mmCIF file of C-alpha atoms in Angstrom:
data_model
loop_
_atom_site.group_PDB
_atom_site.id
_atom_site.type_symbol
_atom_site.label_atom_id
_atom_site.label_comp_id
_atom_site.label_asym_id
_atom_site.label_seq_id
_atom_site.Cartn_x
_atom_site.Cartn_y
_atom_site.Cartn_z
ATOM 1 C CA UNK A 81 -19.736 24.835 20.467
ATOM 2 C CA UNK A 82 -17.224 27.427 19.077
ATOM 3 C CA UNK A 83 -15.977 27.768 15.889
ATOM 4 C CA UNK A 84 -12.464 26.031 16.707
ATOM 5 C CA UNK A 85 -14.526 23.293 18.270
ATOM 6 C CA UNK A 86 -16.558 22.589 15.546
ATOM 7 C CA UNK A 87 -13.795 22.297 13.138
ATOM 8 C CA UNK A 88 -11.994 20.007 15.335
ATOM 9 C CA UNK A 89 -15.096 17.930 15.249
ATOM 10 C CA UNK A 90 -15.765 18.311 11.282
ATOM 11 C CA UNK A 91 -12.128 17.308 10.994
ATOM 12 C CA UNK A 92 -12.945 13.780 12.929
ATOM 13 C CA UNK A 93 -15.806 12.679 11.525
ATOM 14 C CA UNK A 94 -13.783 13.423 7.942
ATOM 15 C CA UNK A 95 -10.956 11.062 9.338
ATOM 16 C CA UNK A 96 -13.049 8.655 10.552
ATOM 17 C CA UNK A 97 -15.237 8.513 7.093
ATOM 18 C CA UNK A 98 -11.523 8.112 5.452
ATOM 19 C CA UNK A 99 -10.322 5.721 7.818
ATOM 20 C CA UNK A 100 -13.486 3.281 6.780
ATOM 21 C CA UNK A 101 -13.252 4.155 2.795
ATOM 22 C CA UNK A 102 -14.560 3.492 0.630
ATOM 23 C CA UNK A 103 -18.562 3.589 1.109
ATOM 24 C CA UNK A 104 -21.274 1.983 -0.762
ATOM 25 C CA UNK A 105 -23.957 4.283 0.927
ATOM 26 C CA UNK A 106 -23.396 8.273 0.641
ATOM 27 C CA UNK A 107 -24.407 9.678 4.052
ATOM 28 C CA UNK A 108 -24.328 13.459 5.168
ATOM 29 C CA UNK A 109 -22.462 13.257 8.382
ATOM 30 C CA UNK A 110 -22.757 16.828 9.725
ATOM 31 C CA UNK A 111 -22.425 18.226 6.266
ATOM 32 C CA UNK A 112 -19.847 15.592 5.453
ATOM 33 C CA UNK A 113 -20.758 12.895 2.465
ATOM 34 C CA UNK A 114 -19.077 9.390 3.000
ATOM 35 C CA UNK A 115 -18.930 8.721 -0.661
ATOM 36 C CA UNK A 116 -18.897 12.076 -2.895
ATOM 37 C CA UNK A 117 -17.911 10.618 -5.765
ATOM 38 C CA UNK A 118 -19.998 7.216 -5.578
ATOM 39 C CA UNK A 119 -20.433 6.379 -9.662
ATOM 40 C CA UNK A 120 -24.356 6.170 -8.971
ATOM 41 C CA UNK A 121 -24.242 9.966 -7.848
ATOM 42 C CA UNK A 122 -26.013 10.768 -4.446
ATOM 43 C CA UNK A 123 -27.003 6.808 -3.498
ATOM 44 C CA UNK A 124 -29.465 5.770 -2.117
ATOM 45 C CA UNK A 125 -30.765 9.133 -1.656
ATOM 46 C CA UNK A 126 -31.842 9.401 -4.889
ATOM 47 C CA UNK A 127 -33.681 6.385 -4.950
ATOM 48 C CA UNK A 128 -35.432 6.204 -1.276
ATOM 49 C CA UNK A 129 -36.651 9.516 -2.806
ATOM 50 C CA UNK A 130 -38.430 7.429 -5.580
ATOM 51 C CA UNK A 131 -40.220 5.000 -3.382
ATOM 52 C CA UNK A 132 -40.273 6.775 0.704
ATOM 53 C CA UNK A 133 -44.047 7.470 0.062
ATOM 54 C CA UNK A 134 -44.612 3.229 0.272
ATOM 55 C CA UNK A 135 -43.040 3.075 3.820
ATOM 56 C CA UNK A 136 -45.689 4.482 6.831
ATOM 57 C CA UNK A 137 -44.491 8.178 7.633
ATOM 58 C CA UNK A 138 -45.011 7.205 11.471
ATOM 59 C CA UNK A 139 -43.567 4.410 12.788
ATOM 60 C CA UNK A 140 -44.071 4.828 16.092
ATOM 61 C CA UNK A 141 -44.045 1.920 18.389
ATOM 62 C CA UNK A 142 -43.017 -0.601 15.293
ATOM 63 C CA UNK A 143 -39.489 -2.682 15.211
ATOM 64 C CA UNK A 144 -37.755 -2.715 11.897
ATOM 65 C CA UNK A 145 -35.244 -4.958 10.857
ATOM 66 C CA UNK A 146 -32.795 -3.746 7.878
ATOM 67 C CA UNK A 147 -31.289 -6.878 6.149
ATOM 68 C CA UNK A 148 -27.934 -6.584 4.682
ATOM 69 C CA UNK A 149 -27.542 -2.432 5.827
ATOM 70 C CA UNK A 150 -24.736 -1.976 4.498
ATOM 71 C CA UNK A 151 -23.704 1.814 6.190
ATOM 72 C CA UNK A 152 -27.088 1.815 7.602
ATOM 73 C CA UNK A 153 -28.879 4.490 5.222
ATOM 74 C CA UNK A 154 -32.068 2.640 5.413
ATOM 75 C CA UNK A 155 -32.315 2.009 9.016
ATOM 76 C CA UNK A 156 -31.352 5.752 9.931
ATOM 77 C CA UNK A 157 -34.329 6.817 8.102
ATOM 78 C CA UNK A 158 -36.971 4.380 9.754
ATOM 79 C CA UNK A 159 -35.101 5.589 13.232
ATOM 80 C CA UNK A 160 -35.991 8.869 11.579
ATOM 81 C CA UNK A 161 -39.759 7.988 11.182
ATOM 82 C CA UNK A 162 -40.061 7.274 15.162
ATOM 83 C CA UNK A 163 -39.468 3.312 15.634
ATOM 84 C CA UNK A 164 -39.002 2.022 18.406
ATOM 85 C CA UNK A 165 -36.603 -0.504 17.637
ATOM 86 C CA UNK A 166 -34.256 -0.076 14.437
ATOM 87 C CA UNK A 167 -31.726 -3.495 14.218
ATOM 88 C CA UNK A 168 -29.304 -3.657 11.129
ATOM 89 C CA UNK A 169 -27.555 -7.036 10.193
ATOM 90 C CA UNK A 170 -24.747 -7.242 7.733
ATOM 91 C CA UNK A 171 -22.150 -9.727 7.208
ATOM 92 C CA UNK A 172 -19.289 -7.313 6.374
ATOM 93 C CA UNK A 173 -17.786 -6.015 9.554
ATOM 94 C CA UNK A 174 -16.552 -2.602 7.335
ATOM 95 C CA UNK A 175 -20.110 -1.606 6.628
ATOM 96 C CA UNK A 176 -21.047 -2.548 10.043
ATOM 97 C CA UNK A 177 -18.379 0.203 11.732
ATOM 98 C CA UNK A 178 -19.837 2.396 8.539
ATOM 99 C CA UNK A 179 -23.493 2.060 9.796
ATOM 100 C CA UNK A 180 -21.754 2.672 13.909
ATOM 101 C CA UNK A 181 -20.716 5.883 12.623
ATOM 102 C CA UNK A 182 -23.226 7.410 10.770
ATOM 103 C CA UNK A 183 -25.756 6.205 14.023
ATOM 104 C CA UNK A 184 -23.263 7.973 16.140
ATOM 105 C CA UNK A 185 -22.564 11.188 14.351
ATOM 106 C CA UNK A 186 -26.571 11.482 13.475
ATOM 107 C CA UNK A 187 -27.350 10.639 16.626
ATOM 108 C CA UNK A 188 -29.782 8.116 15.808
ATOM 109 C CA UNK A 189 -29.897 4.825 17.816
ATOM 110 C CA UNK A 190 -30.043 1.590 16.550
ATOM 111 C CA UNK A 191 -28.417 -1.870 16.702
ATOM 112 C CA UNK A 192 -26.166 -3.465 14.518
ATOM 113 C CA UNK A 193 -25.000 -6.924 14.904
ATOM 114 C CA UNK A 194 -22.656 -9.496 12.175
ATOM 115 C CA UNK A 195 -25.369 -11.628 11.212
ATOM 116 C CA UNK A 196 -26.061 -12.891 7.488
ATOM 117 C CA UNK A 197 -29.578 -13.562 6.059
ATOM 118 C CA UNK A 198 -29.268 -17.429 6.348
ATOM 119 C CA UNK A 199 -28.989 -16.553 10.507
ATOM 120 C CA UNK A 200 -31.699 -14.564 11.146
ATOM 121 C CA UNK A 201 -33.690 -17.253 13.138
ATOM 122 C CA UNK A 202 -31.184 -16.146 15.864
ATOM 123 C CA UNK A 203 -32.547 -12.866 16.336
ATOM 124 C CA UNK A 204 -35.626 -14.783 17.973
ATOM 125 C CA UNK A 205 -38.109 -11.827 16.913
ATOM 126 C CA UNK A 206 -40.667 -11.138 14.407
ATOM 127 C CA UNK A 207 -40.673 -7.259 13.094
ATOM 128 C CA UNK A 208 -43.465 -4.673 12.267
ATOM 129 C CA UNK A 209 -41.251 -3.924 9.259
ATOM 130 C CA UNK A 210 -38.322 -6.177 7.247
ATOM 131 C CA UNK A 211 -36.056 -4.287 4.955
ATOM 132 C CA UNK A 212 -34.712 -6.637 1.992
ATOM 133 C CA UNK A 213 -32.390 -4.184 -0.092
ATOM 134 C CA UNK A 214 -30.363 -5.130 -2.166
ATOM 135 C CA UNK A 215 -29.324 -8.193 -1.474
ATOM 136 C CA UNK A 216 -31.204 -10.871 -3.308
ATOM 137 C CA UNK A 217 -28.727 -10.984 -6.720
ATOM 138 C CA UNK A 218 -25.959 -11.073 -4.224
ATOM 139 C CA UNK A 219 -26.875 -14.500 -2.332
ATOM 140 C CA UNK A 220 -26.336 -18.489 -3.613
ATOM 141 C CA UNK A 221 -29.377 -19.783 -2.112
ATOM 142 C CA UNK A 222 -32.060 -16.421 -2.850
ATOM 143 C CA UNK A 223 -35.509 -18.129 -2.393
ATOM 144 C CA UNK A 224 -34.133 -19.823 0.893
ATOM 145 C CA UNK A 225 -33.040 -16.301 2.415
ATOM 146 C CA UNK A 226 -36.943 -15.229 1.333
ATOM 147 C CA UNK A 227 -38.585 -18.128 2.900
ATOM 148 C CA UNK A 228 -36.361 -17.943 6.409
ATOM 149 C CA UNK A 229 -37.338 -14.171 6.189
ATOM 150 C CA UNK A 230 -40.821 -15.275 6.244
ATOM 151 C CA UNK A 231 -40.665 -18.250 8.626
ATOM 152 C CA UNK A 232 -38.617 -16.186 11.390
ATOM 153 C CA UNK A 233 -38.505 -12.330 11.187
ATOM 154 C CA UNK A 234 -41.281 -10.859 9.407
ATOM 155 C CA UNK A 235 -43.968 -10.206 11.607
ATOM 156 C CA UNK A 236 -46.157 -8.083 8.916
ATOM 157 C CA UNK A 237 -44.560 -5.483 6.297
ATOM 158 C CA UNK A 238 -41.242 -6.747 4.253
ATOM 159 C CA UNK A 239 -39.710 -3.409 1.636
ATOM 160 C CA UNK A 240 -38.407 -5.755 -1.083
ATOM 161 C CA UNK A 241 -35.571 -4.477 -3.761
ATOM 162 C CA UNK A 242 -33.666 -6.477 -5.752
ATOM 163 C CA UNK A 243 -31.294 -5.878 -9.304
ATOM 164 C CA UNK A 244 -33.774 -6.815 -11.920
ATOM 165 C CA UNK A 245 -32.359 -7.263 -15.650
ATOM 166 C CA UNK A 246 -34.394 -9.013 -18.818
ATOM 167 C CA UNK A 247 -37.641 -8.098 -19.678
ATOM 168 C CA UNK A 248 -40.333 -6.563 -17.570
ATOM 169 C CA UNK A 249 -43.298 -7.931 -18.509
ATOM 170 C CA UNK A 250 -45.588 -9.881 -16.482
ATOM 171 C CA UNK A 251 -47.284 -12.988 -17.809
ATOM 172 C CA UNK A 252 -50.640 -14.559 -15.792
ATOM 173 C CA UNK A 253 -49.709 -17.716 -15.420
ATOM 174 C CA UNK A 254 -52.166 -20.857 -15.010
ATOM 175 C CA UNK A 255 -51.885 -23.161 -12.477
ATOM 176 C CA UNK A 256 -49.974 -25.762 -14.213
ATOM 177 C CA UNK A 257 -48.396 -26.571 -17.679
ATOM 178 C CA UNK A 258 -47.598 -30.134 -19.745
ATOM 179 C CA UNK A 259 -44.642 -32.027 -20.057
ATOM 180 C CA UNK A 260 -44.164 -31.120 -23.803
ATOM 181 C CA UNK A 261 -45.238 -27.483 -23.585
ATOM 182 C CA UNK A 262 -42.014 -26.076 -23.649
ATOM 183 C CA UNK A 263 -42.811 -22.659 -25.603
ATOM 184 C CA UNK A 264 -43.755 -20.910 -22.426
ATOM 185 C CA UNK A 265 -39.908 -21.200 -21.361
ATOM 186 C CA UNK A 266 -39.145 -19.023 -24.667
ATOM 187 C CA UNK A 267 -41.285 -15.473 -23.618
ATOM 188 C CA UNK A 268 -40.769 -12.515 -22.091
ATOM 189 C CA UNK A 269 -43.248 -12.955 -19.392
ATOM 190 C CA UNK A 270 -42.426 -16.371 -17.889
ATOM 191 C CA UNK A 271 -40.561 -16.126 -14.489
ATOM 192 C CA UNK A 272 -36.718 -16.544 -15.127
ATOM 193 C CA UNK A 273 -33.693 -16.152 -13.011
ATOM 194 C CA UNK A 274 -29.675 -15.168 -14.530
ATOM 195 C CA UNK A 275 -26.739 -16.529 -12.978
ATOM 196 C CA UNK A 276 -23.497 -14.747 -13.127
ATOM 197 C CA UNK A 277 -21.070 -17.549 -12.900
ATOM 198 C CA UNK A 278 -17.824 -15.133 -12.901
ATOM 199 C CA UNK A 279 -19.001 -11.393 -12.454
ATOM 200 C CA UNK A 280 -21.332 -8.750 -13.316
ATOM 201 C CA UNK A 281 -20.332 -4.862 -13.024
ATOM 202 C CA UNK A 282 -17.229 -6.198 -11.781
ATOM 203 C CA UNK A 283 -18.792 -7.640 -8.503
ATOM 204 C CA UNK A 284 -18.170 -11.587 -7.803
ATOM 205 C CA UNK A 285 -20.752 -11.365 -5.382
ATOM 206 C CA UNK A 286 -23.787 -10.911 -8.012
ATOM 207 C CA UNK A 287 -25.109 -14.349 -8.214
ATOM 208 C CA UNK A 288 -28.612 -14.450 -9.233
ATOM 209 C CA UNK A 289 -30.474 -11.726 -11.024
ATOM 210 C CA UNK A 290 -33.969 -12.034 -11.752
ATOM 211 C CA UNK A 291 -36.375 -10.229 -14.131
ATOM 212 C CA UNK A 292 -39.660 -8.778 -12.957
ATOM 213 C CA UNK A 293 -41.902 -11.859 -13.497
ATOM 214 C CA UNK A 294 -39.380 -13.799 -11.656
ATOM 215 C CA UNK A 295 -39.043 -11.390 -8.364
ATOM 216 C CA UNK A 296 -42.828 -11.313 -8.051
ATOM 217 C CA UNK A 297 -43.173 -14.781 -8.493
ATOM 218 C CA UNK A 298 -40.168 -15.274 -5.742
ATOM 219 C CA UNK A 299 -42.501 -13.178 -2.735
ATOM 220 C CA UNK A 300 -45.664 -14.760 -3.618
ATOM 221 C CA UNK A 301 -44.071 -18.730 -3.417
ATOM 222 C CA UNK A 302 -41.906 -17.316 -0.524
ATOM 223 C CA UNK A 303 -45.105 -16.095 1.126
ATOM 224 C CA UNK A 304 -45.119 -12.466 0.819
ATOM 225 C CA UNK A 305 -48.436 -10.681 -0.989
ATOM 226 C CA UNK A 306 -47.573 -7.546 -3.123
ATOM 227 C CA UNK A 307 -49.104 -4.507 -1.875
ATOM 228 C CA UNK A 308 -47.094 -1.774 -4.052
ATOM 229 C CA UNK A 309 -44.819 -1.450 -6.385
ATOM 230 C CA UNK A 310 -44.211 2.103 -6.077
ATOM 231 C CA UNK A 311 -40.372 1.430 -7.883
ATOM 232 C CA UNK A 312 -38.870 -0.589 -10.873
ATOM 233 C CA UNK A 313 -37.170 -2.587 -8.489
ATOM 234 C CA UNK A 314 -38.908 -2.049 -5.685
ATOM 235 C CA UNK A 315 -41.798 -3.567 -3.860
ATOM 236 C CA UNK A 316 -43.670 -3.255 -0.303
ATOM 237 C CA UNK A 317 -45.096 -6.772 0.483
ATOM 238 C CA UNK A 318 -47.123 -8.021 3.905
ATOM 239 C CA UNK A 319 -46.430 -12.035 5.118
ATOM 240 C CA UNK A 320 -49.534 -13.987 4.453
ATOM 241 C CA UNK A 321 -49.267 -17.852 4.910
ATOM 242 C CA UNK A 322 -47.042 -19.284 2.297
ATOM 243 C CA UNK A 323 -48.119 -21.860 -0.103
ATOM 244 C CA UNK A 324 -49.063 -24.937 1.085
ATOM 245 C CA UNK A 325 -46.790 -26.563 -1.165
ATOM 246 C CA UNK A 326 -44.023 -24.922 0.669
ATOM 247 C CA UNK A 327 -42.395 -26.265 3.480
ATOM 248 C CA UNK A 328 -41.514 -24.243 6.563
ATOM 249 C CA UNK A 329 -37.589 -23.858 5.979
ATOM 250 C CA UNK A 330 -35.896 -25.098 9.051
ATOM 251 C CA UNK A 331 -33.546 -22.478 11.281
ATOM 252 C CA UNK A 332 -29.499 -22.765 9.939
ATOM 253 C CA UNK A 333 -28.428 -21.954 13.457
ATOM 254 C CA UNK A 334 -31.583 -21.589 16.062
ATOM 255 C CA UNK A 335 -31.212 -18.637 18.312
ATOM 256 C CA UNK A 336 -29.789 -19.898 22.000
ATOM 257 C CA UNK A 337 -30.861 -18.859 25.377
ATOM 258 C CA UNK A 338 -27.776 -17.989 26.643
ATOM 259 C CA UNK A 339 -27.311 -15.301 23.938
ATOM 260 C CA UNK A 340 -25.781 -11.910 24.756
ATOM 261 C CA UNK A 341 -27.656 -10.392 22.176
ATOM 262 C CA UNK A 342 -31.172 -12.145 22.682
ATOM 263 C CA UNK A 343 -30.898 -11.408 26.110
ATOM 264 C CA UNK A 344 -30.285 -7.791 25.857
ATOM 265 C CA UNK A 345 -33.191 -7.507 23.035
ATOM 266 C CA UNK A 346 -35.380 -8.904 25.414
ATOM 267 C CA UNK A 347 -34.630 -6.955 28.474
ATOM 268 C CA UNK A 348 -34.938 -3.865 26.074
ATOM 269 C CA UNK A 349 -38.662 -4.444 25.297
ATOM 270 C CA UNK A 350 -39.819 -5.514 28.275
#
């Protein structure tokens, strides 16, 4: 490619990045970032830095599935690690031409389909690896998105992040408390859950923010042992059976045969 040619091309992907503004993820396309000014500096580069030791170096022959991708950062790098099948669901269709682009211009193939958390019994596949980033604090109904992650997608390993605000200790708890004991309520280390009725950090879309106790608590009732927490907000979990206090959560919309997208996922891997 010549020098006039590579301009030319340097001058697309610039429109292109423009023409999708503005980005939540800051990507290098070809030398290009999508979001150079992004108030949290170089994100999530930054802070995959912080916690890319927890996630297996070779993922070779493993499906991931990146939950809420937003432009994709996440799933590019897995794709980068040699799996054999990257699929990113988001419900915004902006983010999903985002997370197009940056697979296009990186060359890096994966899928991306409109799907939100509450649908993901339609992708009618368990993963090797479940990406949860992000999106907890942003959902009505949190510990049902865990436990339909659980009942219908994660196959072993789940990467867990979520906001966490309040304190950050970490309380044993026993098995079961009385009636009047109400003190427990009133420390640091008992499990506890704020909701942002209007907004937080001007988002209307942060609903429930939990502190540490509380997101811990969340993956073990939702089924999902703790294996690291190699980040303040950020934990790598494997499924285990969940509590047998816990029923399974039923499928919002079961996948159909007749599916494009089933269909071509299956022909894929076969």
């Amino acid at each position: 490619m010549n020098g006039s040619d590579l301009a030319a091309r340097q001058a697309t992907i610039r429109r292109r990045i423009e023409e999708l503004a503005p980005w939540f993820h800051n990507i290098d396309l070809n030398g290009i970032p999508t979001a150079p000014d992004h108030p949290l500096n170089d994100y999530p580069t930054w802070k995959w830095r912080r916690f890319a030791h927890a996630v297996p170096e070779d993922l070779s022959g493993r499906t991931v599935l990146d939950i809420g991708c937003n432009a994709g950062f996440y799933a590019l790098e897995m794709k980068r690690r040699g799996a054999e099948l990257v699929v990113g669901i988001d419900e915004d269709e902006r983010y999903l031409s985002q997370a197009r682009l940056a697979a296009e211009v990186t060359g890096l193939e994966v899928e991306f389909h409109r799907l939100s958390v509450y649908d993901v019994a339609r992708l009618a596949q368990k993963f090797d690896l479940v990406l949860f980033m992000g999106v907890l604090y942003h959902l009505r109904h949190p510990l049902l998105a865990l436990d339909l992650i659980h009942e219908h997608v994660a196959g072993d390993l789940v990467l867990f992040q979520t906001m966490q605000r309040g304190s950050d200790v970490v309380w044993e708890l026993e098995e079961d408390y009385g009636f009047w004991n109400d003190s427990i309520f009133h420390y640091a280390g008992f499990p506890a859950m704020y909701f942002i009725e209007q907004r937080y950090a001007g988002d209307p879309s942060n609903w429930w923010i939990p502190n540490r106790a509380c997101a811990e608590a969340m993956l073990r009732s939702a089924g999902f042992e703790i294996l690291q927490h190699p980040e303040d907000e950020v934990y790598l979990c494997r499924r285990v059976p969940a509590p047998a206090t816990r029923g399974a959560p039923p499928a919002l919309r079961p996948p159909h045969p007749d599916e494009a997208m089933t269909a071509r996922r299956h022909k894929r891997l076969e």
